[in-house]
Coordinates of C-alpha atoms in Angstrom, one line a residue:
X212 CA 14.2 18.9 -15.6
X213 CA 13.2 16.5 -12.8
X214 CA 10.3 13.6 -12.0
X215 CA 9.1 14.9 -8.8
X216 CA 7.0 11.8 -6.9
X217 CA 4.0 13.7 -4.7
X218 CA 2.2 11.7 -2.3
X219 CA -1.5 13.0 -2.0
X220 CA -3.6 12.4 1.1
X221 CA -5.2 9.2 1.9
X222 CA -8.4 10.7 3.0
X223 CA -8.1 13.9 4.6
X224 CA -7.6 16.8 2.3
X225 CA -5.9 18.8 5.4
X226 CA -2.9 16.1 5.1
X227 CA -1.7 17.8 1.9
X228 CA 2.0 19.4 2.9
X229 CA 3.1 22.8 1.6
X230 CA 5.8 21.8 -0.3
X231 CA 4.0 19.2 -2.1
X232 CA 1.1 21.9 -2.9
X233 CA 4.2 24.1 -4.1
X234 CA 5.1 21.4 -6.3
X235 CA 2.2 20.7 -8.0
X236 CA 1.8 24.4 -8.6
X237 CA 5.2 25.4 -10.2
X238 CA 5.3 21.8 -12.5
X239 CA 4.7 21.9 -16.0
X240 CA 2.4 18.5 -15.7
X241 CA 0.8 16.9 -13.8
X242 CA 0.5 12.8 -14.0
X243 CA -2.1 11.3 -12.3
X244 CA -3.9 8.0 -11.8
X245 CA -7.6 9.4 -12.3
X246 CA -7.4 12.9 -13.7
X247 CA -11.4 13.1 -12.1
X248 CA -10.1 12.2 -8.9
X249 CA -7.1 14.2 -9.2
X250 CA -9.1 17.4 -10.5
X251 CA -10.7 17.3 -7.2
X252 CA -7.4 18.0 -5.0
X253 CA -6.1 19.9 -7.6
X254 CA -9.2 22.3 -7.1
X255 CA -9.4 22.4 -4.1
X256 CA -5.6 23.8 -3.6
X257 CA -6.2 26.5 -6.5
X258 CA -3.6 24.1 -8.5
X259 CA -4.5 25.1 -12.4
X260 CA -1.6 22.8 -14.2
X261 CA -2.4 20.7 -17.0
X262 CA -3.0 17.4 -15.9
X263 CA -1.8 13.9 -18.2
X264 CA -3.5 10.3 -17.0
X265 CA -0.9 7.7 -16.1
X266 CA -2.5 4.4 -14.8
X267 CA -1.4 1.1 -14.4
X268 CA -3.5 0.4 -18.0
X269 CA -1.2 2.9 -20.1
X270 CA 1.9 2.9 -18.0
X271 CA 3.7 0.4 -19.7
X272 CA 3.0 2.2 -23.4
X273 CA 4.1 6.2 -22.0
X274 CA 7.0 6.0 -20.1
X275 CA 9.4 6.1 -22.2
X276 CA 7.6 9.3 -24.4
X277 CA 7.3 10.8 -20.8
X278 CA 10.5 10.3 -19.8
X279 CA 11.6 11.8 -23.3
X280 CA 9.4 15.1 -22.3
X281 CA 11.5 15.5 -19.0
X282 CA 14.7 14.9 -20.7
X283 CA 13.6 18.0 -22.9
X284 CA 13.5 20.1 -19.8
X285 CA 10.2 19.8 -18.6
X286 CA 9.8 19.5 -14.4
X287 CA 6.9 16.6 -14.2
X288 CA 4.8 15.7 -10.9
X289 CA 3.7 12.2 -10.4
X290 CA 0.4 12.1 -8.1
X291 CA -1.8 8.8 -7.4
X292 CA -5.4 8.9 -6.4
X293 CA -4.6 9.1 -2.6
X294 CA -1.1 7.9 -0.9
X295 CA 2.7 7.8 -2.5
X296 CA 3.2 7.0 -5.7
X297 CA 4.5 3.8 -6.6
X298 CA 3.4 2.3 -3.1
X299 CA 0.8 -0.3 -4.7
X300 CA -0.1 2.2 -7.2
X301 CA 1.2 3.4 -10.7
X302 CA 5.0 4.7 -10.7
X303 CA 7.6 2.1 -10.4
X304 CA 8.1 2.1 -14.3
X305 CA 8.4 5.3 -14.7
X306 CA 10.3 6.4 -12.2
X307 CA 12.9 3.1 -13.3
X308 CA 13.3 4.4 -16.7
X309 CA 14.1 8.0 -15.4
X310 CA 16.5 6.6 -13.1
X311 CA 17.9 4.2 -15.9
X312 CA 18.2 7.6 -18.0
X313 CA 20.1 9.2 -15.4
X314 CA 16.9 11.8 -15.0
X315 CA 16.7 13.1 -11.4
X316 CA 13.7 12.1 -9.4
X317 CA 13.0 13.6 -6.3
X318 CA 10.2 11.7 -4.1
X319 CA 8.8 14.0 -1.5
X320 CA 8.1 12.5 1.7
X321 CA 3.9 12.4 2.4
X322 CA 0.8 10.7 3.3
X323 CA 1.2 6.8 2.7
X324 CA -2.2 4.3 4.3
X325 CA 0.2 1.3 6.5
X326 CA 1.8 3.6 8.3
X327 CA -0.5 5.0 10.9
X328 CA -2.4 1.7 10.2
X329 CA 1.4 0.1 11.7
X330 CA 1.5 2.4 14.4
X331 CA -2.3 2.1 15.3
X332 CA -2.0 -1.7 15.6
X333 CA 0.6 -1.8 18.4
X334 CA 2.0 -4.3 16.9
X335 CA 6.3 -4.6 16.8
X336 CA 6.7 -2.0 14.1
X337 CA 10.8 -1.8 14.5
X338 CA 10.7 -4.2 12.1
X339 CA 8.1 -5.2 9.3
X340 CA 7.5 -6.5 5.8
X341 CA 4.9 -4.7 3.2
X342 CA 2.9 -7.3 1.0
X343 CA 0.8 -4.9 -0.8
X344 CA -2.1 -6.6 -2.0
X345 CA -2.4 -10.6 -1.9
X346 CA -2.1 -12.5 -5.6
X347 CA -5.8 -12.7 -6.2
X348 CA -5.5 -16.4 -7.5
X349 CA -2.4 -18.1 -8.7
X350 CA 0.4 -17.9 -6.0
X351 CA -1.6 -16.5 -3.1
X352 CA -1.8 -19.8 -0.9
X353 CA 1.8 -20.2 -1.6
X354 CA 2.7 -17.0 -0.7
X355 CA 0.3 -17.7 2.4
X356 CA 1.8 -20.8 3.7
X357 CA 5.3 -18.7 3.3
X358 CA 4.2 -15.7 5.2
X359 CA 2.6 -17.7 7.9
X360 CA 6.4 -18.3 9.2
X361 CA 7.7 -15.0 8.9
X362 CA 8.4 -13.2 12.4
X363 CA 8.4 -10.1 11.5
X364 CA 4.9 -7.8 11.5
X365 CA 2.9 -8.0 8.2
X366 CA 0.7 -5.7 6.6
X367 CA -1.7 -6.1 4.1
X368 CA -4.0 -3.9 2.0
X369 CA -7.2 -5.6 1.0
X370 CA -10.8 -4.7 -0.5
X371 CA -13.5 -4.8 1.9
X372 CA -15.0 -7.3 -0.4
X373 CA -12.1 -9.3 0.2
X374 CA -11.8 -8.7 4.1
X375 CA -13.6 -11.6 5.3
X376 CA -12.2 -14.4 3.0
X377 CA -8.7 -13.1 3.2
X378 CA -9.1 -13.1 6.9
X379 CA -10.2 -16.8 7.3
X380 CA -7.3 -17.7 4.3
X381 CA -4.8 -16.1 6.7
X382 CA -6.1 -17.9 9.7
X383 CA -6.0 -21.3 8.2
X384 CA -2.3 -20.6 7.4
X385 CA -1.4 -18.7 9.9
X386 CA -3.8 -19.9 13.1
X387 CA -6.8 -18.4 14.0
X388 CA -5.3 -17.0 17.0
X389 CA -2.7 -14.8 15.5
X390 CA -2.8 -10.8 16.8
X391 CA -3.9 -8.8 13.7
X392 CA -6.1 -5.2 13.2
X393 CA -8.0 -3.7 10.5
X394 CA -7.6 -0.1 9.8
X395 CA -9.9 1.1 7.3
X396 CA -11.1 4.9 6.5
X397 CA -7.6 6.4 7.4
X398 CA -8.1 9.6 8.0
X399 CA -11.3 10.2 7.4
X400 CA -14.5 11.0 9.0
X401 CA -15.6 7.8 9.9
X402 CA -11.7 6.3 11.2
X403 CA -11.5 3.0 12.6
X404 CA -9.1 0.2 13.6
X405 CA -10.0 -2.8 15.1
X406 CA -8.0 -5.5 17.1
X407 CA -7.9 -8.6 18.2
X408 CA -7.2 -12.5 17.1
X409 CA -7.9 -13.4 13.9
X410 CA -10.9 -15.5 14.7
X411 CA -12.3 -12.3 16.7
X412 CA -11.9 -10.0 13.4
X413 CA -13.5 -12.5 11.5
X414 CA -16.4 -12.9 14.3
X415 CA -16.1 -8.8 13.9
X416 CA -16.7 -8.5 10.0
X417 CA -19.2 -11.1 9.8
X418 CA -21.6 -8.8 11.8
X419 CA -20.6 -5.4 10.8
X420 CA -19.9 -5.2 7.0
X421 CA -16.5 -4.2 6.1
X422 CA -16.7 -0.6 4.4
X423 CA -13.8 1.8 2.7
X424 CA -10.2 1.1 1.8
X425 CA -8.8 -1.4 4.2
X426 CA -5.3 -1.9 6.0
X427 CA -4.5 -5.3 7.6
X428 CA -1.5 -5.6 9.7
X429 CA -1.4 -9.4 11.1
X430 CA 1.6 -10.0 14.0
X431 CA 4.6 -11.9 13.3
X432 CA 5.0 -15.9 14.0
X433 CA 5.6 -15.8 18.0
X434 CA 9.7 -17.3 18.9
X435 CA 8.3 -19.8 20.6
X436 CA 6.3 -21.4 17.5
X437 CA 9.4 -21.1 15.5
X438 CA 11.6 -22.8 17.9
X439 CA 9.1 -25.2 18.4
X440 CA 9.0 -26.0 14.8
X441 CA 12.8 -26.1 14.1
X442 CA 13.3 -28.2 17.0
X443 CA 10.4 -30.8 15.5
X444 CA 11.9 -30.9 12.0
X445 CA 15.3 -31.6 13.8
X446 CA 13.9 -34.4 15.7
X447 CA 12.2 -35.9 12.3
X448 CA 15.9 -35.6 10.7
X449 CA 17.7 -37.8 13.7

């Protein structure tokens, strides 16, 4: 009896590892976030388990039922629409409670979207911090005007309806000439990542419209700034 955590691919279908296609074929269920979505991997790997939706509108009311059905013995794989499980998708809740049980849970390692959008930035990736998506509207300029002094690399994942005003939000914070990149379409067909300043992805987006699932990594406030800074509220406290 085990909660097995299966990252699926972000885009390509090739990215799929043998183990996790092993997995998914020797489980007695399958949770996913879209069982439509799903059905479509699932197929395409001659995967024929019955599949169970578990979504972040139904998450909080079946985890504990689900949990109950591993406890009885059953081995249970965990699959979002594309990406790890519990990375800004459903999971987290479920895999707490089977932990808080004492149930094993075994998270293979797979396909998540910020890290070749990390690597592809060339951006300082020894060290970073992952904000998911922004607050849509309560908190998010407070968690703005936080980030803006945070030295480490920050990465984002945003709407493409979103790109634009999230981009001139971050540079009003953060200065329009902070190093960033968008990487949208990871692995797929049509790939890209841009770089550049702020104000140049913004110049960018404006004229070519913002399409797929998007990854925004935005550089860390420069040593300099944030001595620069320290040194000025010092001076204010003499």
């Amino acid at each position: 009896m085990k909660l097995f955590v299966v990252p699926t691919p972000v885009g390509n279908l090739e990215d799929m590892t043998f183990r996790a296609i092993r997995v998914l074929k020797e489980a007695d269920l399958v949770l996913a976030e879209d069982t439509r979505t799903s059905s479509v991997l699932l197929n395409h790997y001659d995967i024929k388990v019955p599949m169970q939706s578990h979504h972040k509108w139904n998450e909080h009311q079946t985890c504990e039922a689900m949990a109950d059905r591993i406890a009885s013995g059953m081995n249970v794989a965990l699959i979002s629409d594309a990406g790890t499980p519990g990375i800004s998708d459903p999971g987290f809740m479920l895999v707490r409670e089977c932990v808080r049980r004492g149930i094993a849970v075994e998270c293979l390692p797979g396909a998540t979207a910020f890290v070749p959008a990390l690597i592809q930035s060339g951006l300082p990736n020894e060290k970073f911090c992952f904000e998911g998506f922004l607050p849509q509207k309560k908190g998010r300029e407070t968690r703005l005007r936080t980030l803006a002094e945070e030295p480490r690399t920050i990465i984002f994942y945003e709407s493409p309806f979103r790109l634009l005003k999230t981009l001139q939000q971050i540079g009003s914070f953060f200065g329009m000439d902070r190093v960033a990149s968008v990487s949208r379409e990871i692995s797929k067909v049509h790939a890209e990542t841009v770089h550049g300043t702020i104000e140049e992805l913004i110049s960018h987006f404006t004229e070519t419209e913002p399409k797929g699932e998007i990854v925004l990594v935005v550089g860390g406030k420069p040593e300099p700034e944030r001595k620069e800074k320290k040194n000025k509220y010092k001076d204010e406290e003499q």
